[in-house]
mmCIF file of C-alpha atoms in Angstrom:
data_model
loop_
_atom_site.group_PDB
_atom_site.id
_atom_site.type_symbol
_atom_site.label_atom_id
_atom_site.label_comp_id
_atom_site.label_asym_id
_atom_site.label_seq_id
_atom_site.Cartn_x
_atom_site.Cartn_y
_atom_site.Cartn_z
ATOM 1 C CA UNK F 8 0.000 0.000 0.000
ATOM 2 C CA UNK F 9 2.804 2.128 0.376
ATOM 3 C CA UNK F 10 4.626 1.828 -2.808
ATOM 4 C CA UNK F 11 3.612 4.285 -4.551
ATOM 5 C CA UNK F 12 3.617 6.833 -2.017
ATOM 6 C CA UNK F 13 7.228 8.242 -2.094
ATOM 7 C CA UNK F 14 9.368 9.152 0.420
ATOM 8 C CA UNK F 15 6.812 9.371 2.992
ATOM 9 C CA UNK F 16 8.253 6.734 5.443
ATOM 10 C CA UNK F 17 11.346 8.331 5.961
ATOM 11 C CA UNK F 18 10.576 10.439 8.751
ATOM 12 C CA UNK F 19 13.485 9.420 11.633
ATOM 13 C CA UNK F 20 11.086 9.141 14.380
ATOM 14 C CA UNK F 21 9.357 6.736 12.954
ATOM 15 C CA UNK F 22 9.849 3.141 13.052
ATOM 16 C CA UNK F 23 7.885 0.926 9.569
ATOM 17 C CA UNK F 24 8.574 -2.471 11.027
ATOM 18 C CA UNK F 25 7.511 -1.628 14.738
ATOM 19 C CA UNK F 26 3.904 0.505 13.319
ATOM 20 C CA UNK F 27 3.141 -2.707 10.907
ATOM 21 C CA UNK F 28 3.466 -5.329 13.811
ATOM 22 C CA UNK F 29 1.270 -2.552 16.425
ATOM 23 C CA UNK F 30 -1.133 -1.540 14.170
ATOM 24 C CA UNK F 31 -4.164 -4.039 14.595
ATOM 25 C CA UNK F 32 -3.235 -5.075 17.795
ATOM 26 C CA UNK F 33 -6.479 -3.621 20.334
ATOM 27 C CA UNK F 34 -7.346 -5.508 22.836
ATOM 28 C CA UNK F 35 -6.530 -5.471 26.617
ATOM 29 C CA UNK F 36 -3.946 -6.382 27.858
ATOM 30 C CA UNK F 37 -3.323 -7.092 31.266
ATOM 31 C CA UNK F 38 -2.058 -3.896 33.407
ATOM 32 C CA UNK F 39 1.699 -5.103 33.384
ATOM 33 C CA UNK F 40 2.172 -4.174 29.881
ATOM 34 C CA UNK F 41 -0.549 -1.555 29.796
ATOM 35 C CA UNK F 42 1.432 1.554 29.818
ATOM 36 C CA UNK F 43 3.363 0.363 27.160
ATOM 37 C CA UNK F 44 0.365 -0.043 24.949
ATOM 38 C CA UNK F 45 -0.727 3.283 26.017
ATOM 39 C CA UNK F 46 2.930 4.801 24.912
ATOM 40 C CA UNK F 47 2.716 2.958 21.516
ATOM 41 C CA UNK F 48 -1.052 4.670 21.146
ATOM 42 C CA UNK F 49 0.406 8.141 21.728
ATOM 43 C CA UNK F 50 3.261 7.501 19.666
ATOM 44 C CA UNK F 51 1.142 6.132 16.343
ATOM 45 C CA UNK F 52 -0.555 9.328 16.615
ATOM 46 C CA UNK F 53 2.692 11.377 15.092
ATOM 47 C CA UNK F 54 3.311 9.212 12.962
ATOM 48 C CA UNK F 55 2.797 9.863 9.116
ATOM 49 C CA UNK F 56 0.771 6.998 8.702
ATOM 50 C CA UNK F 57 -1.738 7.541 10.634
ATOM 51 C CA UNK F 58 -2.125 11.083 9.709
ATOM 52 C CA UNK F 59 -2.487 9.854 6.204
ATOM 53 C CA UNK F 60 -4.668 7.701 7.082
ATOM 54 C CA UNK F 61 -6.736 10.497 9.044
ATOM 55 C CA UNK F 62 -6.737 12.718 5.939
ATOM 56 C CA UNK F 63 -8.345 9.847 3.689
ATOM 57 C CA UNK F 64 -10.729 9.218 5.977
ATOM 58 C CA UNK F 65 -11.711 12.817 6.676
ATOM 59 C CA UNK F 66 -12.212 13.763 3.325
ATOM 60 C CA UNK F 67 -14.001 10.464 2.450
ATOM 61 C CA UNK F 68 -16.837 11.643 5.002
ATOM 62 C CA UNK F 69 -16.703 15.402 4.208
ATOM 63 C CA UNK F 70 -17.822 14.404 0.856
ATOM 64 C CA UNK F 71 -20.280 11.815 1.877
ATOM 65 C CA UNK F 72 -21.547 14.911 4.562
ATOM 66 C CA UNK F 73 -21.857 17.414 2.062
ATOM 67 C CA UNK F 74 -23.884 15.382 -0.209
ATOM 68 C CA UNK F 75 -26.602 14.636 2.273
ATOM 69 C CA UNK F 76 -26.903 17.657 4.349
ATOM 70 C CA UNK F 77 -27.680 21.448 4.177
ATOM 71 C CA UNK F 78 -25.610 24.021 4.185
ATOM 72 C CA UNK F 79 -26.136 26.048 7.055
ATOM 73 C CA UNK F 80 -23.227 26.353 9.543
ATOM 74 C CA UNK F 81 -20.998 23.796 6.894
ATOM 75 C CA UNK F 82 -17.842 24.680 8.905
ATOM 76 C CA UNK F 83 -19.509 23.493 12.379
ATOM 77 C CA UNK F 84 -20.272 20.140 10.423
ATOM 78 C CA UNK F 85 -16.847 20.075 9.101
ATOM 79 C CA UNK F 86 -15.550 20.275 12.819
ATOM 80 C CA UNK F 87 -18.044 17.645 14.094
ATOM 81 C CA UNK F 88 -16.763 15.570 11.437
ATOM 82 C CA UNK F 89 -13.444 15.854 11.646
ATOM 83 C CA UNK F 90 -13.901 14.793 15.350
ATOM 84 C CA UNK F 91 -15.806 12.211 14.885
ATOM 85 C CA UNK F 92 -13.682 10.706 12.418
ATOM 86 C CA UNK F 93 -10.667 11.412 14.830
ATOM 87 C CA UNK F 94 -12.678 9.313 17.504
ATOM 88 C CA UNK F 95 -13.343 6.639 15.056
ATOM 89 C CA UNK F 96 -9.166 6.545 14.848
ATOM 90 C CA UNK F 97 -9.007 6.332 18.261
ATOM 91 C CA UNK F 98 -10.147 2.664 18.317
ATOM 92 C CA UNK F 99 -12.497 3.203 21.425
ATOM 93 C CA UNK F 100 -10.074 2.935 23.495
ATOM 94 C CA UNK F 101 -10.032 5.720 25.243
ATOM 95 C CA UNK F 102 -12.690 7.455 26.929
ATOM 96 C CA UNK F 103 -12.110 10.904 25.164
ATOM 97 C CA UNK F 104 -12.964 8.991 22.067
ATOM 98 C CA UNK F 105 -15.791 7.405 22.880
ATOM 99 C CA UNK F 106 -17.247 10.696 24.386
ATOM 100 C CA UNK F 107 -17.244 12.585 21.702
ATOM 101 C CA UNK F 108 -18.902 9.497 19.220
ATOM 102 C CA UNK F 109 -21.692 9.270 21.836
ATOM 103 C CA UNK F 110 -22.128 12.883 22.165
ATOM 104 C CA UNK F 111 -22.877 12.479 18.571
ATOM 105 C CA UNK F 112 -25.058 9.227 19.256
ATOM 106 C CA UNK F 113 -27.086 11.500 21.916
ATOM 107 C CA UNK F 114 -27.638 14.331 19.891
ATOM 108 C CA UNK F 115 -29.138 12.345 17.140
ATOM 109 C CA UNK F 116 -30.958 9.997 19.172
ATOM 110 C CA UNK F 117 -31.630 11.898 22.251
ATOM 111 C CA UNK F 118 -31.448 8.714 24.430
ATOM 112 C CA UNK F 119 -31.442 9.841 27.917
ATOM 113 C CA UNK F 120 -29.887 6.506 29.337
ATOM 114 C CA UNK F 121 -26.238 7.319 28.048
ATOM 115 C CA UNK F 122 -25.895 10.380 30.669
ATOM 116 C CA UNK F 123 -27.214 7.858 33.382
ATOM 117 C CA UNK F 124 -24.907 5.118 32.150
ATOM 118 C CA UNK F 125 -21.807 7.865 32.335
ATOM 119 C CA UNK F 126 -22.608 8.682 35.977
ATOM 120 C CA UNK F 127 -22.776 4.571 36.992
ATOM 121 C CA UNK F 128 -19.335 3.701 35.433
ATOM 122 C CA UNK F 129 -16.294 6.005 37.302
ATOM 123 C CA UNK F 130 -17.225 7.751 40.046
ATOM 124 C CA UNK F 131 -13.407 8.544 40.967
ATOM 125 C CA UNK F 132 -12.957 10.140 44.050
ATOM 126 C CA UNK F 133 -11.272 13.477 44.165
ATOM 127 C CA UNK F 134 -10.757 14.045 47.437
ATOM 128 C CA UNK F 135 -7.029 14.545 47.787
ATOM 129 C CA UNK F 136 -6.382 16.356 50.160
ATOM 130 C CA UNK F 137 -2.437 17.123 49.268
ATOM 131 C CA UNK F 138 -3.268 19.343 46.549
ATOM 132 C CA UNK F 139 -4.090 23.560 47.257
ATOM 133 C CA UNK F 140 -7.176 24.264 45.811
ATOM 134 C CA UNK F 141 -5.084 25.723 43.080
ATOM 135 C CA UNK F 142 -4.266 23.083 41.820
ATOM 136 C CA UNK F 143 -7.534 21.203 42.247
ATOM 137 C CA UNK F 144 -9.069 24.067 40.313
ATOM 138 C CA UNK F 145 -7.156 23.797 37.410
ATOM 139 C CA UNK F 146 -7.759 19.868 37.049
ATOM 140 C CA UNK F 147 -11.137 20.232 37.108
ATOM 141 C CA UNK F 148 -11.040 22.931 33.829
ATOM 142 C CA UNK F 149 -8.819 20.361 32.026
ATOM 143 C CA UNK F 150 -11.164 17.721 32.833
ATOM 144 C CA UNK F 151 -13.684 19.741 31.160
ATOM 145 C CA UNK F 152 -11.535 20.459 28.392
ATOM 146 C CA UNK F 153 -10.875 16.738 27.800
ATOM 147 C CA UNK F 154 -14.325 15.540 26.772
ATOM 148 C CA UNK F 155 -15.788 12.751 28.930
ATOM 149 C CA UNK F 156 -13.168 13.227 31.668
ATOM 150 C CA UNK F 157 -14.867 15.387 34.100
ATOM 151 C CA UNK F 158 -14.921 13.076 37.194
ATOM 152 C CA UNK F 159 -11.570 11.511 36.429
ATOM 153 C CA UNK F 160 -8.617 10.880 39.102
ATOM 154 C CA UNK F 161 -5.739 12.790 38.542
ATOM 155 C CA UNK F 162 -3.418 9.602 36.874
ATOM 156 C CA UNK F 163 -6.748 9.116 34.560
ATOM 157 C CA UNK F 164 -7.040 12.033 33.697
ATOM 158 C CA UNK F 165 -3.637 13.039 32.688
ATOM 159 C CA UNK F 166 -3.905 9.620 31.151
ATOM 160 C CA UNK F 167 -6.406 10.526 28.719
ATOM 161 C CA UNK F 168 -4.756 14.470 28.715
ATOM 162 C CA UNK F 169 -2.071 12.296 26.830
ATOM 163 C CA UNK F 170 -3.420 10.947 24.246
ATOM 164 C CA UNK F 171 -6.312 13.583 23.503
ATOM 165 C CA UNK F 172 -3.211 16.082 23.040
ATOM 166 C CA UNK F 173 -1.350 13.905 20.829
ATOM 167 C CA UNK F 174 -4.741 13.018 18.709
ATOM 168 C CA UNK F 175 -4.962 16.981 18.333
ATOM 169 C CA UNK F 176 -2.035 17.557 17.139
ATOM 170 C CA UNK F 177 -2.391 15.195 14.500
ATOM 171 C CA UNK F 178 -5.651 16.550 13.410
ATOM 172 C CA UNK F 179 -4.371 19.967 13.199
ATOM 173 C CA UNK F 180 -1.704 19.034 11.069
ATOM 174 C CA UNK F 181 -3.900 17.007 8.380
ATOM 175 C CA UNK F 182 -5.862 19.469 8.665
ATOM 176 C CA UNK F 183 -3.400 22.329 7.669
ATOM 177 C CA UNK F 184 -2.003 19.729 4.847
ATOM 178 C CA UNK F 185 -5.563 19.315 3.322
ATOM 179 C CA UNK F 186 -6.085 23.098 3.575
ATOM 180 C CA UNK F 187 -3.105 24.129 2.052
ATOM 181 C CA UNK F 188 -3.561 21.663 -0.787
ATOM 182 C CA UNK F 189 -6.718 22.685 -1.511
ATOM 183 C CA UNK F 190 -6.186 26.056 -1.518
ATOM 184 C CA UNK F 191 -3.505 25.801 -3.824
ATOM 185 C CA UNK F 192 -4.845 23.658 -5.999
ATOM 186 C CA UNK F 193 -8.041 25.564 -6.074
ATOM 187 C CA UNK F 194 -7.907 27.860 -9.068
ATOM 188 C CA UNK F 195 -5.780 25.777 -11.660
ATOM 189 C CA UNK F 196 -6.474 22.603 -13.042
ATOM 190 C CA UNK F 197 -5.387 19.324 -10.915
ATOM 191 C CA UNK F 198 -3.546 17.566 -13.747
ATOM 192 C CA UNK F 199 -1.083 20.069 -13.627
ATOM 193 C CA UNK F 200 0.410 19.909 -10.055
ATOM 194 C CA UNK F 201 -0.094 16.205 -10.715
ATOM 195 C CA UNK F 202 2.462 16.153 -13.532
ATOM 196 C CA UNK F 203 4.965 18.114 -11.418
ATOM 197 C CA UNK F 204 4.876 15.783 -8.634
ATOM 198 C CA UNK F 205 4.731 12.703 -9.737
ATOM 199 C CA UNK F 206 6.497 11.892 -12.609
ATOM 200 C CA UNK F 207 7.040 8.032 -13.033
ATOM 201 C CA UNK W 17 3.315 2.687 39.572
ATOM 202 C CA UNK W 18 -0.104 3.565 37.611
ATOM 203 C CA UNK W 19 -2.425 2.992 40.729
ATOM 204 C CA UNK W 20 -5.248 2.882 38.336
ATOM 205 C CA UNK W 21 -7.940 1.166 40.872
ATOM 206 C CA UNK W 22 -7.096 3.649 43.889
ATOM 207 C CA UNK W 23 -9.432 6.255 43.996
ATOM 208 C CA UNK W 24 -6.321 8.813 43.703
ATOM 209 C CA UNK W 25 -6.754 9.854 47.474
ATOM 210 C CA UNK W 26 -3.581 8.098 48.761
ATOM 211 C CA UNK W 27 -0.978 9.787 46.141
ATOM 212 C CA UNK W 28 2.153 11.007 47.139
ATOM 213 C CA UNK W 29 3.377 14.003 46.567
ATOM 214 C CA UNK W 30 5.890 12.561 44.692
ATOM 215 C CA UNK W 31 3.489 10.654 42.447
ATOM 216 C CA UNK W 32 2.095 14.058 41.702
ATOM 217 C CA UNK W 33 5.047 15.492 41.195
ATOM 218 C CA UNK W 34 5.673 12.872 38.712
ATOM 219 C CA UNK W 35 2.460 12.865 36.619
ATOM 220 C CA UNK W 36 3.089 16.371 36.397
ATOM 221 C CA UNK W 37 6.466 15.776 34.967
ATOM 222 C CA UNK W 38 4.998 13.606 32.646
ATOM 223 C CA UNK W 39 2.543 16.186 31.477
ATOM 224 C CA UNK W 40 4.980 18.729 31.279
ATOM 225 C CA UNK W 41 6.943 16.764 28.383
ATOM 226 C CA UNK W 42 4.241 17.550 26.890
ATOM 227 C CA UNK W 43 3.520 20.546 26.089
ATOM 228 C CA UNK W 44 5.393 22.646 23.676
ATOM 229 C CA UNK W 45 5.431 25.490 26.050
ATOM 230 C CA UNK W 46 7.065 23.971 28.598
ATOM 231 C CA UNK W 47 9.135 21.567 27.143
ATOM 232 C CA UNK W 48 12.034 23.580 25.899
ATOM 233 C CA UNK W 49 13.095 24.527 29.599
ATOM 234 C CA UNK W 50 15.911 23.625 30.971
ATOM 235 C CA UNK W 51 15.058 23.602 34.538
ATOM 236 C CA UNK W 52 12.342 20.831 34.437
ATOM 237 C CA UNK W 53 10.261 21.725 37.274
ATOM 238 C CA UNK W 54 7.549 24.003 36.703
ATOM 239 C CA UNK W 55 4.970 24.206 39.302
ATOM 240 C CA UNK W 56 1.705 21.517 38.819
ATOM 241 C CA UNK W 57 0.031 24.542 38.653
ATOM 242 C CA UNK W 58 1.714 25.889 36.077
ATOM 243 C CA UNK W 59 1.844 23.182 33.960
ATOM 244 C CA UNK W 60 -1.913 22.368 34.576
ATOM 245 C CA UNK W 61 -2.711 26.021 33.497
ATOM 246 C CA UNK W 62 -0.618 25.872 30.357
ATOM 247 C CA UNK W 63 -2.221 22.596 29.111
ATOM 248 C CA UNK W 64 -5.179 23.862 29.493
ATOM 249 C CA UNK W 65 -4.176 26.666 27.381
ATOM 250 C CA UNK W 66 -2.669 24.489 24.695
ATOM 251 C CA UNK W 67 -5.665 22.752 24.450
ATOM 252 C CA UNK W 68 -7.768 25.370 23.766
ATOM 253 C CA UNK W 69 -5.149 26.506 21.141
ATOM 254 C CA UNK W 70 -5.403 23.491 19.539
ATOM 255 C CA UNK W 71 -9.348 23.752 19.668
ATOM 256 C CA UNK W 72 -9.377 26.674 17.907
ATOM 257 C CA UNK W 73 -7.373 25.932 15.880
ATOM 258 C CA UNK W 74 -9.056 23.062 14.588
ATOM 259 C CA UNK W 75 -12.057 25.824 14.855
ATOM 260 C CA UNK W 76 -10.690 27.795 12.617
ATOM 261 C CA UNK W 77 -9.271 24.788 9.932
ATOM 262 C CA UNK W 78 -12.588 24.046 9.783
ATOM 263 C CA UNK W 79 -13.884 27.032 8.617
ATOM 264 C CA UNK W 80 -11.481 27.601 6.399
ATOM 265 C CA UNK W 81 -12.002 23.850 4.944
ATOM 266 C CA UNK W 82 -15.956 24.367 4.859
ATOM 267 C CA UNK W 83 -14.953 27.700 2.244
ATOM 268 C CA UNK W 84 -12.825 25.876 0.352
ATOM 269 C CA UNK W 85 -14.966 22.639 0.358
ATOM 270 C CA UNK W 86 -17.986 25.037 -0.877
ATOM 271 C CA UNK W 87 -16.090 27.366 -3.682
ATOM 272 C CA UNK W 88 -14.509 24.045 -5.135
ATOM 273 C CA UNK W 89 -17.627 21.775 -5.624
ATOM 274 C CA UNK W 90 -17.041 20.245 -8.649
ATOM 275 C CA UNK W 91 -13.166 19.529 -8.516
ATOM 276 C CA UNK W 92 -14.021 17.859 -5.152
ATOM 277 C CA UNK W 93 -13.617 14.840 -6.334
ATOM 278 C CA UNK W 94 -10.433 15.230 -8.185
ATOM 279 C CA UNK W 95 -9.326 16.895 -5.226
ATOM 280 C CA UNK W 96 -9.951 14.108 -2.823
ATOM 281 C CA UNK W 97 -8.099 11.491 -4.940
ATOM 282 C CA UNK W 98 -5.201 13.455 -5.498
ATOM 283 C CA UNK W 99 -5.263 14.457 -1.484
ATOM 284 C CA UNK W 100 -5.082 10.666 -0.306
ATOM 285 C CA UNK W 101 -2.039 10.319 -2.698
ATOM 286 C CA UNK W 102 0.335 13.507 -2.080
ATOM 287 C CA UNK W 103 -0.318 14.678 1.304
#
């Protein structure tokens, strides 16, 4: 699949063999080896694969959205959809993720029974009593920064902080790549800047 | 280390201190210092603010993408298959 993509592996940082042999591998594992899965999440999200794989997959729904719906507020759907897809990425594995695709669930569905099933499932207690209300503060506006993380401990939390940071950053930067492409390629016909580049 | 089933009330200071390390790494802000001990509260505050950068930023990608998305209707197409392949 990557053949005729060129020179798009060779970023140092980067390892082919070791994102082939991670890439479908999901399920839990028990907590010895859990933070290294969770380091090998955060890391496949700079890699170039995955944001490739982000930006087909983003503009794959952005046409199927635009198709379907109207146009009012088209850069709000645009966001939602760029989120959603970045959730969809995420595997379900973290609870960021799967916040944001059941925000999406609720909206459409309006099905009370999520926001009761939410409240059953972590109630982490934040009572510690070694941090100055300072501190305690600012935790809880990350937790509501970090969607679904609101009632998270403080190693959960910056848990999830981890990853949803990482994710971001990787949707920014497809982003900016499929921006910038299109708005270059905009005006002039695309068979052009395709004979420039690739030339084989 | 990760006391995952622990409610979070029994951490050390030096637990905190570490997670906050951790965090620190990071964040773009932060991470260029050479003295690698900003406060937690500190650190907290600029994450939070990095965050939010990156939310609008995304904000504002999206906007732009919606325009561009819009003014280019027919060449979408074309557009997408050449955008899987270069970028």
């Amino acid at each position: 699949m990557a053949s005729f993509i060129p020179n798009l592996e060779s970023a140092p940082d980067t390892c082919p063999e070791f994102k082939r042999r991670k890439r479908r591998i999901t399920d839990e594992k028990p907590a010895s080896s859990h933070s290294h899965q969770r380091n090998q999440r955060i890391k496949r999200w700079r890699t170039q694969r995955e944001q490739h794989i982000y930006s087909s997959k983003l503009i794959q729904a952005l046409r199927r959205s635009r198709r379907t719906s109207a146009s009012s507020s088209a850069a709000k759907e645009v966001h939602e959809t760029a989120d959603r897809v970045l959730a969809v990425l995420a595997k379900g594995t973290t609870r960021w993720s799967k916040a944001i695709l059941t925000a999406r669930k609720m909206a459409r569905h309006k099905k009370a029974k999520v926001a009761a099933n939410t409240r059953l499932r972590k109630p982490a207690v934040s009572r510690e009593k070694r941090k100055t209300p300072v501190v305690q503060r600012k935790l809880k506006v990350l937790g509501r920064l970090v969607p679904g993380c609101r009632k998270l401990s403080f190693p959960n939390l910056l848990e999830e902080t981890s990853d949803y940071i990482a994710a971001l950053e990787m949707q920014v930067r497809a982003m900016t790549a499929i921006t910038e492409f299109l708005a270059g390629s905009g005006p002039q016909p695309p068979a052009d800047r395709l004979a420039s580049n690739v030339n084989s | 280390m990760s006391s995952r089933r622990s409610g979070g009330s029994r951490m050390s200071d030096d637990q905190i201190a570490d997670l906050v390390s951790k965090l620190q790494r990071l964040i773009p802000e932060l991470r260029g210092r050479r003295s690698n001990k900003a406060s937690a509260s500190k650190v907290l505050q600029e994450t939070c603010n990095y965050i939010r950068n990156l939310h609008r930023e995304v904000e504002d990608l999206s906007d732009r993408l919606s325009q561009l998305l819009a003014s280019a209707d027919t060449d979408t197409d074309q557009a997408a298959i050449l955008t899987t392949l270069l970028i």
